[in-house]
XYZ file of C-alpha atoms in Angstrom:
733
model
C -51.850 -33.610 -15.257
C -51.014 -33.633 -11.643
C -50.061 -30.842 -9.150
C -46.290 -30.739 -8.643
C -43.325 -28.296 -8.761
C -41.134 -26.634 -11.313
C -37.755 -26.318 -9.898
C -34.940 -24.270 -11.574
C -31.360 -24.878 -10.504
C -28.714 -22.268 -11.501
C -24.985 -22.454 -11.266
C -22.325 -24.691 -12.410
C -24.639 -27.527 -13.059
C -23.952 -28.746 -16.627
C -21.310 -31.338 -17.509
C -20.802 -32.337 -13.833
C -23.179 -35.237 -13.528
C -26.039 -33.061 -12.057
C -28.898 -34.825 -13.953
C -28.120 -38.312 -12.667
C -27.623 -36.788 -9.266
C -31.236 -35.412 -9.541
C -32.405 -38.888 -10.975
C -30.922 -40.678 -7.854
C -32.463 -38.160 -5.481
C -35.871 -38.583 -7.152
C -35.759 -42.354 -6.492
C -34.743 -41.642 -2.931
C -37.635 -39.226 -2.214
C -40.206 -40.922 -4.297
C -40.517 -38.173 -6.887
C -41.679 -38.751 -10.560
C -41.138 -36.452 -13.457
C -38.212 -35.302 -15.435
C -34.958 -33.301 -15.425
C -33.237 -31.591 -18.364
C -30.476 -29.113 -19.153
C -31.499 -25.871 -20.868
C -30.228 -22.323 -21.493
C -30.611 -21.322 -17.835
C -29.253 -24.360 -16.037
C -31.097 -27.469 -14.878
C -34.885 -27.690 -14.986
C -36.869 -30.187 -12.878
C -40.580 -30.922 -13.306
C -41.597 -33.287 -10.541
C -44.401 -34.592 -8.381
C -44.461 -37.075 -5.500
C -44.582 -37.949 -1.843
C -41.618 -35.874 -0.478
C -41.002 -32.828 -2.783
C -39.777 -30.828 0.294
C -37.070 -33.253 1.136
C -36.166 -33.638 -2.590
C -35.762 -29.810 -2.871
C -33.712 -29.507 0.262
C -31.357 -32.165 -0.957
C -30.992 -30.197 -4.206
C -29.869 -27.217 -2.295
C -27.565 -29.041 0.129
C -26.008 -31.962 -1.800
C -24.269 -31.931 -5.129
C -21.697 -33.799 -7.344
C -18.042 -32.978 -6.747
C -17.647 -30.417 -9.554
C -21.071 -28.745 -9.209
C -21.788 -25.455 -7.611
C -25.429 -24.436 -6.990
C -25.948 -20.716 -6.964
C -29.727 -20.743 -6.736
C -32.784 -23.082 -6.498
C -36.021 -21.447 -7.464
C -39.245 -23.341 -6.966
C -42.954 -22.813 -7.861
C -46.107 -24.949 -7.970
C -47.276 -25.979 -11.301
C -49.241 -28.766 -13.202
C -46.885 -31.619 -14.357
C -47.629 -34.331 -16.805
C -48.360 -37.580 -14.928
C -45.797 -40.259 -15.708
C -44.354 -43.404 -14.155
C -40.902 -42.955 -12.651
C -38.302 -40.147 -13.241
C -36.685 -39.438 -16.675
C -33.569 -37.675 -17.794
C -34.679 -35.930 -21.022
C -32.631 -34.264 -23.778
C -31.197 -30.727 -23.445
C -33.422 -27.814 -24.273
C -32.757 -25.341 -26.975
C -29.739 -23.201 -27.573
C -28.698 -20.475 -25.251
C -26.003 -19.464 -22.840
C -27.314 -18.433 -19.482
C -25.748 -21.189 -17.545
C -22.266 -21.883 -16.234
C -19.649 -23.633 -18.196
C -17.488 -25.977 -15.977
C -13.700 -25.464 -15.610
C -11.493 -28.366 -16.667
C -11.021 -30.821 -13.798
C -7.977 -32.983 -12.954
C -8.383 -36.737 -13.199
C -10.409 -38.267 -10.417
C -9.318 -41.218 -8.293
C -11.714 -43.664 -10.044
C -10.523 -42.824 -13.405
C -6.954 -43.042 -12.424
C -7.516 -46.456 -10.894
C -8.755 -47.510 -14.280
C -5.896 -46.076 -16.093
C -3.466 -47.896 -13.847
C -5.592 -51.041 -13.663
C -6.105 -53.960 -16.143
C -9.506 -53.125 -17.707
C -10.271 -51.669 -21.103
C -9.029 -48.229 -20.138
C -5.754 -49.486 -18.863
C -2.933 -47.115 -19.968
C -5.539 -44.958 -21.769
C -4.477 -41.267 -21.825
C -7.936 -39.776 -22.160
C -10.129 -41.481 -19.516
C -12.631 -39.239 -17.854
C -16.070 -39.112 -16.278
C -18.644 -36.551 -15.039
C -16.231 -35.969 -12.036
C -13.234 -35.080 -13.994
C -11.734 -34.314 -17.408
C -11.788 -31.552 -20.076
C -14.603 -29.058 -20.110
C -13.917 -25.379 -21.073
C -10.957 -26.177 -23.293
C -13.174 -28.439 -25.451
C -16.616 -26.793 -25.479
C -17.541 -24.912 -28.649
C -21.141 -23.911 -27.766
C -24.065 -24.402 -25.289
C -25.923 -26.255 -24.134
C -22.937 -28.483 -23.177
C -23.455 -31.591 -25.334
C -20.887 -33.793 -27.176
C -21.791 -32.370 -30.508
C -20.740 -28.906 -29.337
C -17.274 -30.039 -28.092
C -14.098 -31.025 -29.956
C -15.020 -34.615 -29.052
C -17.680 -34.498 -31.818
C -15.539 -36.280 -34.348
C -15.135 -39.290 -32.057
C -18.157 -41.577 -32.288
C -18.948 -43.698 -29.246
C -18.323 -47.368 -29.434
C -21.052 -49.655 -27.995
C -19.382 -50.049 -24.561
C -18.855 -46.265 -24.207
C -22.435 -45.570 -25.322
C -23.845 -48.048 -22.787
C -22.022 -46.049 -20.031
C -23.034 -42.722 -21.494
C -26.667 -43.638 -21.521
C -26.935 -45.315 -18.075
C -28.037 -42.865 -15.369
C -26.544 -45.118 -12.730
C -23.042 -44.862 -14.259
C -20.670 -42.076 -13.371
C -20.057 -41.589 -17.138
C -23.761 -40.871 -17.839
C -23.722 -37.910 -20.317
C -20.016 -37.284 -19.620
C -19.483 -35.539 -22.903
C -15.744 -36.398 -23.386
C -16.239 -40.096 -22.636
C -13.913 -42.310 -24.643
C -11.876 -45.451 -24.632
C -8.971 -46.814 -26.810
C -11.545 -48.212 -29.363
C -13.352 -45.023 -30.040
C -11.537 -42.058 -28.460
C -8.610 -39.839 -29.138
C -5.189 -41.327 -29.509
C -1.653 -40.123 -28.567
C 1.556 -40.574 -30.453
C 5.194 -39.500 -30.216
C 7.133 -37.709 -32.834
C 10.919 -37.610 -32.396
C 14.197 -38.729 -33.795
C 16.453 -41.407 -32.316
C 15.900 -44.815 -31.046
C 12.821 -45.669 -28.985
C 10.462 -48.536 -28.504
C 7.051 -48.834 -26.867
C 3.972 -46.576 -26.802
C 3.941 -42.858 -27.096
C 4.209 -42.129 -23.410
C 7.155 -44.588 -22.935
C 9.004 -43.065 -25.872
C 8.515 -39.502 -24.492
C 9.696 -40.589 -21.029
C 12.736 -42.186 -22.440
C 13.613 -39.048 -24.361
C 13.235 -36.977 -21.131
C 15.466 -39.349 -19.277
C 18.080 -38.990 -22.086
C 18.118 -35.213 -21.319
C 15.968 -34.187 -24.268
C 13.277 -31.484 -24.409
C 9.747 -32.760 -25.187
C 6.764 -30.722 -26.122
C 3.746 -32.207 -24.468
C 0.131 -31.458 -25.569
C -2.012 -30.848 -22.444
C -5.571 -29.509 -21.747
C -5.089 -25.832 -22.582
C -2.016 -25.913 -24.716
C 1.484 -27.359 -25.098
C 4.170 -27.456 -22.322
C 7.901 -27.852 -22.860
C 9.133 -30.531 -20.506
C 12.487 -31.818 -19.420
C 14.017 -33.897 -16.495
C 14.102 -31.388 -13.572
C 16.898 -33.318 -11.888
C 19.154 -32.904 -14.861
C 20.959 -29.570 -14.629
C 22.202 -29.834 -18.284
C 18.641 -30.476 -19.550
C 17.325 -27.470 -17.530
C 20.180 -25.331 -18.828
C 19.499 -26.468 -22.437
C 15.781 -25.553 -22.151
C 16.761 -22.160 -20.839
C 19.186 -21.515 -23.768
C 16.791 -22.720 -26.362
C 13.814 -20.725 -24.888
C 15.969 -17.659 -24.220
C 14.634 -17.625 -20.586
C 17.753 -17.064 -18.486
C 16.162 -16.761 -15.012
C 12.365 -16.873 -14.825
C 11.372 -19.813 -12.588
C 10.087 -22.936 -14.288
C 7.020 -24.718 -13.155
C 7.355 -28.358 -12.117
C 5.098 -31.423 -12.268
C 5.251 -34.654 -10.151
C 2.995 -36.834 -7.998
C 2.448 -35.503 -4.447
C 4.889 -37.957 -2.902
C 7.666 -36.745 -5.134
C 6.787 -33.101 -4.509
C 7.127 -33.669 -0.780
C 10.762 -34.758 -1.176
C 11.673 -31.307 -2.456
C 9.341 -28.992 -0.616
C 7.403 -28.684 2.571
C 3.743 -29.336 1.908
C 1.108 -28.413 4.417
C -2.280 -29.996 4.633
C -3.836 -26.970 3.072
C -1.313 -26.912 0.206
C -1.883 -30.545 -0.393
C -5.663 -29.939 -0.573
C -5.164 -27.186 -3.247
C -2.584 -29.235 -5.214
C -4.946 -32.261 -5.172
C -8.124 -30.398 -5.881
C -10.039 -30.471 -9.223
C -8.258 -27.361 -10.444
C -4.847 -28.816 -9.975
C -3.093 -25.397 -10.160
C 0.594 -24.582 -9.828
C 1.183 -23.904 -6.068
C 4.188 -22.017 -4.805
C 5.885 -24.043 -2.097
C 8.949 -23.319 0.071
C 12.050 -25.282 -0.857
C 12.813 -28.133 1.611
C 14.415 -31.487 1.476
C 16.285 -32.773 -1.708
C 17.534 -29.936 -3.767
C 16.919 -29.611 -7.497
C 19.334 -27.685 -9.778
C 19.312 -23.975 -8.844
C 18.611 -23.291 -12.556
C 14.994 -24.457 -12.093
C 14.331 -21.206 -10.114
C 17.417 -19.207 -9.784
C 17.668 -17.062 -6.609
C 14.198 -18.082 -5.351
C 13.165 -19.596 -2.134
C 10.019 -21.264 -3.533
C 9.251 -23.621 -6.369
C 6.026 -23.760 -8.355
C 4.651 -27.339 -8.400
C 1.639 -28.909 -9.977
C 0.269 -32.421 -9.888
C -0.546 -34.352 -13.166
C -3.860 -33.067 -14.393
C -4.717 -35.612 -17.042
C -4.144 -39.333 -17.518
C -1.550 -38.424 -20.147
C 0.358 -36.394 -17.518
C -0.052 -39.257 -14.910
C 1.287 -41.863 -17.283
C 4.226 -39.635 -18.284
C 5.241 -38.928 -14.733
C 4.921 -42.583 -13.830
C 7.097 -43.617 -16.706
C 9.710 -40.937 -16.025
C 9.814 -41.518 -12.252
C 11.400 -38.047 -11.744
C 10.024 -34.514 -11.329
C 9.557 -32.811 -14.648
C 9.950 -29.173 -15.662
C 6.611 -28.310 -17.274
C 6.738 -24.734 -18.710
C 4.453 -23.115 -21.132
C 5.090 -24.127 -24.724
C 5.420 -20.740 -26.411
C 7.874 -18.249 -27.761
C 8.770 -15.877 -24.912
C 5.916 -13.335 -24.520
C 3.602 -15.045 -27.012
C 0.478 -17.078 -26.066
C 0.752 -20.797 -25.435
C 0.635 -23.055 -28.596
C -2.458 -25.247 -28.855
C -2.490 -26.856 -32.375
C -0.258 -29.760 -33.583
C 0.878 -27.995 -36.773
C 1.315 -24.821 -34.856
C 3.527 -26.731 -32.324
C 5.635 -28.309 -35.065
C 6.321 -24.851 -36.554
C 6.756 -22.859 -33.465
C 8.301 -25.266 -30.962
C 10.537 -27.151 -33.360
C 13.473 -24.960 -32.361
C 12.931 -25.827 -28.730
C 11.885 -29.442 -28.661
C 13.622 -32.678 -29.556
C 10.275 -34.482 -29.615
C 6.610 -34.116 -29.370
C 3.986 -36.062 -27.355
C 0.865 -35.331 -29.454
C -2.747 -36.237 -29.458
C -5.687 -35.696 -31.791
C -8.312 -34.096 -29.520
C -8.405 -30.411 -30.488
C -8.114 -27.658 -28.010
C -10.991 -25.130 -28.394
C -9.225 -22.328 -26.459
C -5.762 -21.865 -24.904
C -5.556 -21.732 -21.160
C -2.340 -21.269 -19.144
C -2.045 -23.091 -15.900
C -3.538 -21.260 -12.805
C -0.869 -20.193 -10.277
C -1.654 -19.904 -6.545
C -0.284 -19.586 -3.083
C -1.794 -20.920 0.059
C -0.091 -19.020 2.816
C -1.153 -16.220 2.624
C -3.838 -17.406 0.231
C -3.968 -15.809 -3.206
C -4.753 -16.773 -6.777
C -1.782 -15.302 -8.642
C -2.887 -16.214 -12.114
C -6.409 -17.423 -13.266
C -6.360 -20.147 -15.909
C -6.863 -23.853 -16.264
C -9.037 -25.239 -13.635
C -10.369 -21.958 -12.409
C -11.841 -20.389 -15.560
C -14.688 -19.852 -16.392
C -15.756 -20.256 -12.837
C -17.811 -17.147 -11.876
C -17.891 -14.891 -8.860
C -20.923 -13.689 -6.993
C -21.522 -9.979 -7.035
C -21.624 -8.096 -3.722
C -25.005 -6.985 -2.318
C -26.430 -3.867 -3.842
C -25.309 -4.357 -7.463
C -27.855 -4.621 -10.342
C -28.128 -7.341 -12.974
C -26.960 -4.945 -15.764
C -24.527 -6.491 -18.313
C -21.135 -4.850 -18.439
C -17.717 -5.890 -20.094
C -14.459 -4.640 -18.835
C -11.023 -4.956 -20.562
C -8.425 -4.577 -17.864
C -4.997 -3.053 -18.495
C -2.049 -3.493 -20.770
C -0.114 -6.098 -18.907
C -1.529 -9.449 -17.541
C -4.661 -8.704 -19.585
C -7.911 -10.404 -18.685
C -11.569 -9.666 -19.676
C -14.472 -9.506 -17.244
C -18.145 -9.999 -18.045
C -20.969 -9.112 -15.693
C -24.309 -10.931 -16.242
C -27.122 -12.310 -14.075
C -25.558 -11.018 -10.792
C -22.180 -12.820 -11.384
C -18.842 -11.835 -12.644
C -16.815 -13.975 -15.122
C -13.184 -12.903 -14.788
C -11.506 -14.475 -17.777
C -8.168 -16.195 -18.142
C -4.726 -14.528 -18.226
C -3.843 -13.352 -21.653
C -0.575 -11.547 -21.184
C 1.083 -8.454 -22.496
C -1.061 -6.655 -25.207
C 1.953 -5.093 -26.996
C 2.724 -8.581 -28.152
C 0.970 -9.099 -31.533
C -0.008 -12.690 -30.935
C -1.321 -11.817 -27.440
C -3.391 -9.044 -28.970
C -4.805 -11.541 -31.306
C -5.637 -13.837 -28.524
C -7.299 -10.834 -26.613
C -9.602 -10.223 -29.561
C -10.427 -13.871 -29.870
C -11.204 -14.167 -26.225
C -13.432 -11.168 -26.453
C -15.471 -12.696 -29.285
C -15.287 -16.090 -27.618
C -16.675 -15.138 -24.223
C -19.329 -12.870 -25.708
C -20.651 -15.659 -28.040
C -20.319 -18.469 -25.550
C -22.230 -16.589 -22.766
C -24.603 -14.696 -24.975
C -23.335 -11.430 -23.606
C -24.898 -8.106 -24.569
C -23.255 -5.380 -22.499
C -24.932 -2.140 -21.907
C -21.490 -0.312 -21.168
C -17.774 -1.030 -21.434
C -15.174 -0.250 -18.726
C -11.483 0.253 -19.336
C -8.379 1.902 -17.859
C -7.951 5.646 -17.770
C -4.794 5.368 -19.915
C -5.661 6.192 -23.548
C -2.521 4.578 -24.820
C -3.455 1.061 -23.670
C -4.668 -1.135 -26.439
C -7.661 -2.442 -24.408
C -8.759 1.080 -23.730
C -8.524 1.868 -27.421
C -10.519 -1.295 -28.191
C -13.222 -0.300 -25.702
C -13.643 3.013 -27.453
C -14.312 1.443 -30.784
C -17.278 -0.680 -29.736
C -19.934 2.043 -29.943
C -20.990 1.504 -26.325
C -20.908 4.023 -23.425
C -17.391 3.924 -22.025
C -16.452 4.195 -18.330
C -12.859 5.021 -17.916
C -11.583 3.933 -14.425
C -8.426 5.049 -12.719
C -6.070 2.110 -12.459
C -5.641 1.990 -8.635
C -9.380 2.675 -8.047
C -9.975 -0.512 -10.154
C -7.406 -2.435 -8.086
C -9.186 -1.436 -4.914
C -12.650 -2.215 -6.368
C -11.370 -5.773 -7.344
C -10.196 -6.455 -3.815
C -13.604 -5.227 -2.457
C -15.443 -7.400 -4.929
C -13.343 -10.492 -4.085
C -14.399 -9.989 -0.453
C -18.101 -9.313 -1.259
C -17.929 -5.934 0.139
C -21.482 -4.448 -0.278
C -22.069 -1.531 -2.635
C -23.209 0.479 0.367
C -20.677 -1.074 2.811
C -18.888 2.238 3.419
C -15.466 3.595 2.630
C -12.297 1.555 3.161
C -8.623 2.494 3.247
C -6.962 0.919 0.173
C -3.212 0.303 0.277
C -2.425 -0.081 -3.400
C 1.249 -1.029 -4.276
C 1.978 -1.973 -7.796
C 4.204 -1.070 -10.876
C 2.449 1.732 -12.713
C -0.832 3.243 -13.419
C -1.946 6.546 -14.796
C -3.064 8.877 -11.992
C -5.726 11.476 -12.144
C -3.026 14.137 -11.812
C -1.317 12.970 -15.017
C 1.678 11.359 -13.173
C 2.347 7.550 -12.823
C 0.955 6.306 -9.572
C 1.986 2.908 -7.955
C 2.335 3.516 -4.211
C -0.920 4.816 -2.886
C -3.268 5.011 0.126
C -6.723 5.563 -1.186
C -9.906 6.248 0.742
C -13.199 5.371 -0.830
C -15.394 2.581 -2.355
C -16.707 1.446 -5.555
C -18.216 4.815 -6.527
C -15.073 6.882 -6.042
C -11.800 7.462 -4.025
C -9.500 10.164 -2.894
C -5.692 9.932 -2.585
C -4.659 10.401 1.006
C -0.892 9.314 0.937
C 1.647 8.273 -1.598
C 5.346 7.337 -1.995
C 7.462 10.410 -2.752
C 7.573 10.384 -6.567
C 10.847 10.050 -8.601
C 11.482 10.281 -12.330
C 11.340 7.084 -14.263
C 14.687 7.788 -15.998
C 14.526 6.406 -19.467
C 10.720 5.888 -19.421
C 9.952 2.231 -20.016
C 13.633 1.309 -19.740
C 13.348 2.058 -15.972
C 11.085 -1.006 -15.593
C 13.651 -3.244 -17.176
C 16.885 -1.786 -15.737
C 16.719 -1.543 -11.923
C 20.011 0.530 -11.680
C 18.108 3.538 -13.191
C 15.673 3.674 -10.325
C 18.419 3.139 -7.810
C 20.446 5.934 -9.349
C 17.657 8.458 -9.119
C 16.741 7.420 -5.500
C 20.398 7.545 -4.323
C 20.939 11.030 -5.794
C 17.763 12.250 -4.118
C 19.146 10.937 -0.794
C 22.328 12.857 -1.167
C 24.496 9.934 -2.219
C 26.604 9.429 -5.349
C 25.151 6.579 -7.345
C 28.332 6.309 -9.455
C 29.917 4.738 -6.457
C 27.642 1.824 -6.721
C 27.086 1.623 -10.536
C 30.518 1.774 -12.113
C 30.497 1.949 -15.808
C 26.911 3.061 -16.039
C 26.089 6.523 -17.707
C 24.929 7.844 -14.249
C 25.755 11.486 -14.955
C 23.892 11.545 -18.230
C 20.859 9.750 -16.702
C 20.542 12.137 -13.803
C 20.951 15.173 -16.075
C 18.102 13.858 -18.340
C 16.004 13.212 -15.257
C 16.486 16.704 -13.901
C 15.513 18.209 -17.181
C 12.439 15.942 -17.488
C 13.559 14.142 -20.715
C 11.829 10.881 -21.009
C 11.516 10.775 -17.236
C 7.858 10.986 -16.049
C 7.295 11.317 -12.282
C 6.089 8.101 -10.592
C 5.235 7.004 -7.094
C 5.610 3.338 -8.160
C 6.184 0.882 -5.341
C 7.329 -1.694 -7.981
C 10.255 0.563 -9.149
C 10.988 1.199 -5.425
C 11.558 -2.498 -5.008
C 13.702 -2.554 -8.141
C 15.856 0.267 -6.740
C 16.210 -1.411 -3.311
C 17.287 -4.633 -5.014
C 19.838 -2.906 -7.314
C 21.374 -1.101 -4.183
C 21.971 -4.602 -2.629
C 23.516 -5.903 -5.816
C 20.530 -8.023 -7.012
C 19.721 -7.801 -10.715
C 21.179 -4.324 -11.097
C 21.542 -4.416 -14.918
C 18.560 -5.812 -16.830
C 15.636 -7.924 -15.490
C 15.145 -10.938 -17.589
C 11.389 -11.120 -16.542
C 8.961 -8.836 -14.824
C 9.517 -8.665 -10.998
C 12.862 -10.538 -11.044
C 14.529 -7.927 -8.854
C 11.743 -7.755 -6.270
C 11.432 -11.509 -6.110
C 15.250 -11.841 -5.541
C 14.961 -9.130 -2.747
C 12.163 -11.119 -1.056
C 14.107 -14.400 -1.297
C 17.238 -12.624 0.186
C 15.454 -11.132 3.206
C 16.312 -12.661 6.568
C 14.147 -11.791 9.559
C 15.682 -9.269 11.961
C 14.679 -6.587 14.395
C 13.425 -3.166 13.385
C 12.398 -1.583 10.037
C 13.689 0.926 7.658
C 12.465 4.454 8.385
C 10.047 5.980 5.815
C 9.161 9.631 6.000
C 6.019 11.206 7.619
C 3.227 12.971 6.117
C 1.049 12.407 3.010
C 4.170 12.310 0.809
C 6.042 9.271 2.102
C 9.660 9.911 1.848
C 12.312 7.252 1.234
C 15.727 9.105 1.457
C 16.578 7.473 4.887
C 15.680 4.072 3.551
C 18.136 4.347 0.660
C 20.933 5.686 2.972
C 20.404 2.545 5.061
C 20.320 0.289 2.060
C 23.919 1.486 1.187
C 25.166 1.021 4.711
C 27.445 -2.049 5.049
C 27.042 -1.785 8.884
C 23.953 -3.996 8.480
C 24.056 -7.385 6.739
C 22.484 -7.279 3.293
C 19.683 -9.890 4.131
C 18.832 -7.725 7.127
C 18.648 -4.619 5.086
C 16.277 -6.483 2.700
C 14.056 -7.344 5.568
C 13.990 -3.906 6.989
C 13.048 -2.550 3.721
C 9.959 -4.809 3.464
C 9.061 -4.095 7.137
C 9.465 -0.291 6.775
C 7.251 -0.144 3.689
C 4.592 -2.245 5.410
C 4.632 -0.047 8.531
C 4.627 3.132 6.581
C 1.332 2.389 4.814
C -0.209 0.346 7.542
C 0.069 3.139 10.156
C -1.581 5.554 7.882
C -4.414 3.181 6.999
C -4.866 2.271 10.643
C -5.266 5.934 11.456
C -8.121 6.229 8.926
C -9.939 3.346 10.553
C -9.321 4.726 14.038
C -10.709 8.189 12.876
C -13.894 6.468 11.714
C -13.129 7.511 8.062
C -12.668 3.958 6.938
C -14.340 0.709 7.988
C -11.528 -1.644 6.882
C -8.261 -1.867 5.032
C -7.874 -3.370 1.596
C -4.496 -4.605 0.338
C -4.157 -4.778 -3.414
C -1.733 -4.276 -6.402
C 0.952 -6.558 -7.770
C 3.412 -5.925 -5.038
C 1.176 -7.807 -2.672
C 1.961 -10.956 -4.447
C 5.129 -10.640 -2.377
C 4.216 -13.028 0.538
C 6.680 -11.363 2.940
C 5.351 -7.889 2.276
C 1.749 -9.233 2.666
C 2.573 -10.854 5.994
C 4.406 -7.947 7.348
C 1.432 -5.578 6.390
C -1.091 -7.966 7.869
C 0.964 -8.058 11.125
C 1.187 -4.132 11.181
C -2.641 -4.075 10.781
C -3.275 -6.510 13.594
C -6.722 -5.891 15.175
C -7.982 -3.949 12.125
C -10.446 -5.439 9.566
C -8.339 -6.318 6.496
C -9.457 -7.435 3.053
C -7.023 -9.257 0.760
C -7.327 -10.965 -2.632
C -8.167 -14.655 -2.453
C -9.987 -15.753 -5.639
C -8.677 -13.002 -7.919
C -5.119 -11.808 -8.627
C -3.914 -8.755 -6.783
C -2.005 -7.749 -9.868
C -3.362 -6.442 -13.155
C -5.018 -9.849 -13.799
C -7.795 -8.782 -11.425
C -8.086 -5.179 -12.860
C -11.000 -5.968 -15.218
C -13.244 -7.036 -12.373
C -12.619 -3.827 -10.492
C -13.317 -1.745 -13.651
C -16.653 -3.608 -14.090
C -17.718 -3.041 -10.481
C -16.853 0.636 -10.630
C -18.710 1.062 -13.904
C -21.779 -0.709 -12.416
C -21.733 1.434 -9.210
C -21.369 4.587 -11.160
C -24.197 3.601 -13.497
C -26.429 3.003 -10.526
C -25.600 6.455 -9.110
C -26.112 8.276 -12.355
């Protein structure tokens, strides 16, 4: 034995080439010993001439996909050996990070487009890229515990896999045409060539093709072909919700303005969908009806690169699912479910261990709108002051996501969807089991929404654990605080929470609130004047209902605007409180404003359609709509202006946004000025509206402001806030 060091590295350090990175550092610093993966991350036992320099490099240098959370070092006796070895993984366990799936790196793409043995191969990858979370079935992360287990390595791939100097050293999905997964095309009609060529030919003929990706199937069509786009909308029964698009960066730049920051996010390992402002060559309006932005992503796998190269056009690439249901992941499932939509299938035989929708992001102002492929299961550090207790939180009813707290970090899971949908509920239960098993999670408590009717809340109550019910908007605020690493004892903040609906502590439906507080508790300081949700849930689907109620309250006759609607019957039911709960919802206020301007007055074909059209309509102008004074923020004058033809409709849309921003910002600013709050936090689904967010930030100029960056402002971030509130309250108990 010889005196040396035991060095523990924690973080996202498995499946990213970290051990060969350590091996190269050891040679550089003259260190002998060994490195291994185990249940807690990477373990180094070493001795040599420059252990200090070696340890500094571990802390400051890392492979492209790695993230080092901690390096812990202690002196110890180490077995003397010549050189430095990479040894097999330790025993089972799940204390370490699983790496998110990563887009194809430049080196692998050069091989795919080159002339070597991986030329044209749709499944090339290395330690810098490729599938990770979507193929792993257990930890430690080794090939035998992935869906690559059925594919035995050929001699050439094994040589790469076993060579520490090769970038494919212990790249678990390593493969080539001789030994790895294969792709094929299923479809009728003429077609020659390989699977990708046949699929591209079908797309160029105007057909719909189901394409198997990393986290599930997409439905693809030629985005320049208006008839093909219309056909996809008809078949999928998706009349207006914007479609996502895929193309290489040079093609994206022909249709949208792309800043350097947007290019960096598009081209990063996560390869998310990024919302970009339309500019340049126009695509058919049916791609994103009534919108000023398009959602673009770059090809994320060699298969997608080859398909885009062969098609030579931008492609619609929307989730392969029945509307409202989870994305399809299995080949047989795709044939059975997507057969009514697709003319052909671009398949492969590598199984998908778990379904993941594409992440959706915006760069200016920055925000993750949906966490999925490429971001999950990346974890978030907990703010200072929180304990290491394990907690699980289940979010809300819509945009469901699960959050696990363990070892001082939060794992906010992937977007699941609306839990009223039976298949989504099955996916929720599967995700709950999956995350718990994969991360060896043993919670001491469970957090959920205050609403007892939510399925996630009912699930939480059946686990036999202490249940912490968290008010919806308190959870939104806590999620924003956590995203910004606001310390547990950082002091109170003024939270502007604007969203669709959440059960309030007074039994009414909240949604437009100014809260004052922190993780431990909040008080409600101001709110939008409530109005009845006439027809209950129907009010969220039919904007005219919200407009009729608001116009009547403002002393106007809604029948003048909504001819042929049962306005009198609706208002009578609302007055008598029949299926008309009171709500301060900002989301329904947006719906009402949009309906007054003739946007989507009847039925929304997707959530947020009316508000998104209102944002797209708005044209910058002077002034702002006037909202009422006091704690109860009145809107009567706003609706009288919305109905005034003296102001152009695009200016009315702008003034509505500006007035709402100023109404809440002025009250939040006053709390900071009075010393009651130390900052302002902006949260809730309405802040996905880039115009509203910019205007609110402008109205708060000079005041410390916290916004969502790594987590969704909508209900997709709710579980993180619930978990942090539960932890804070457990600490205070």
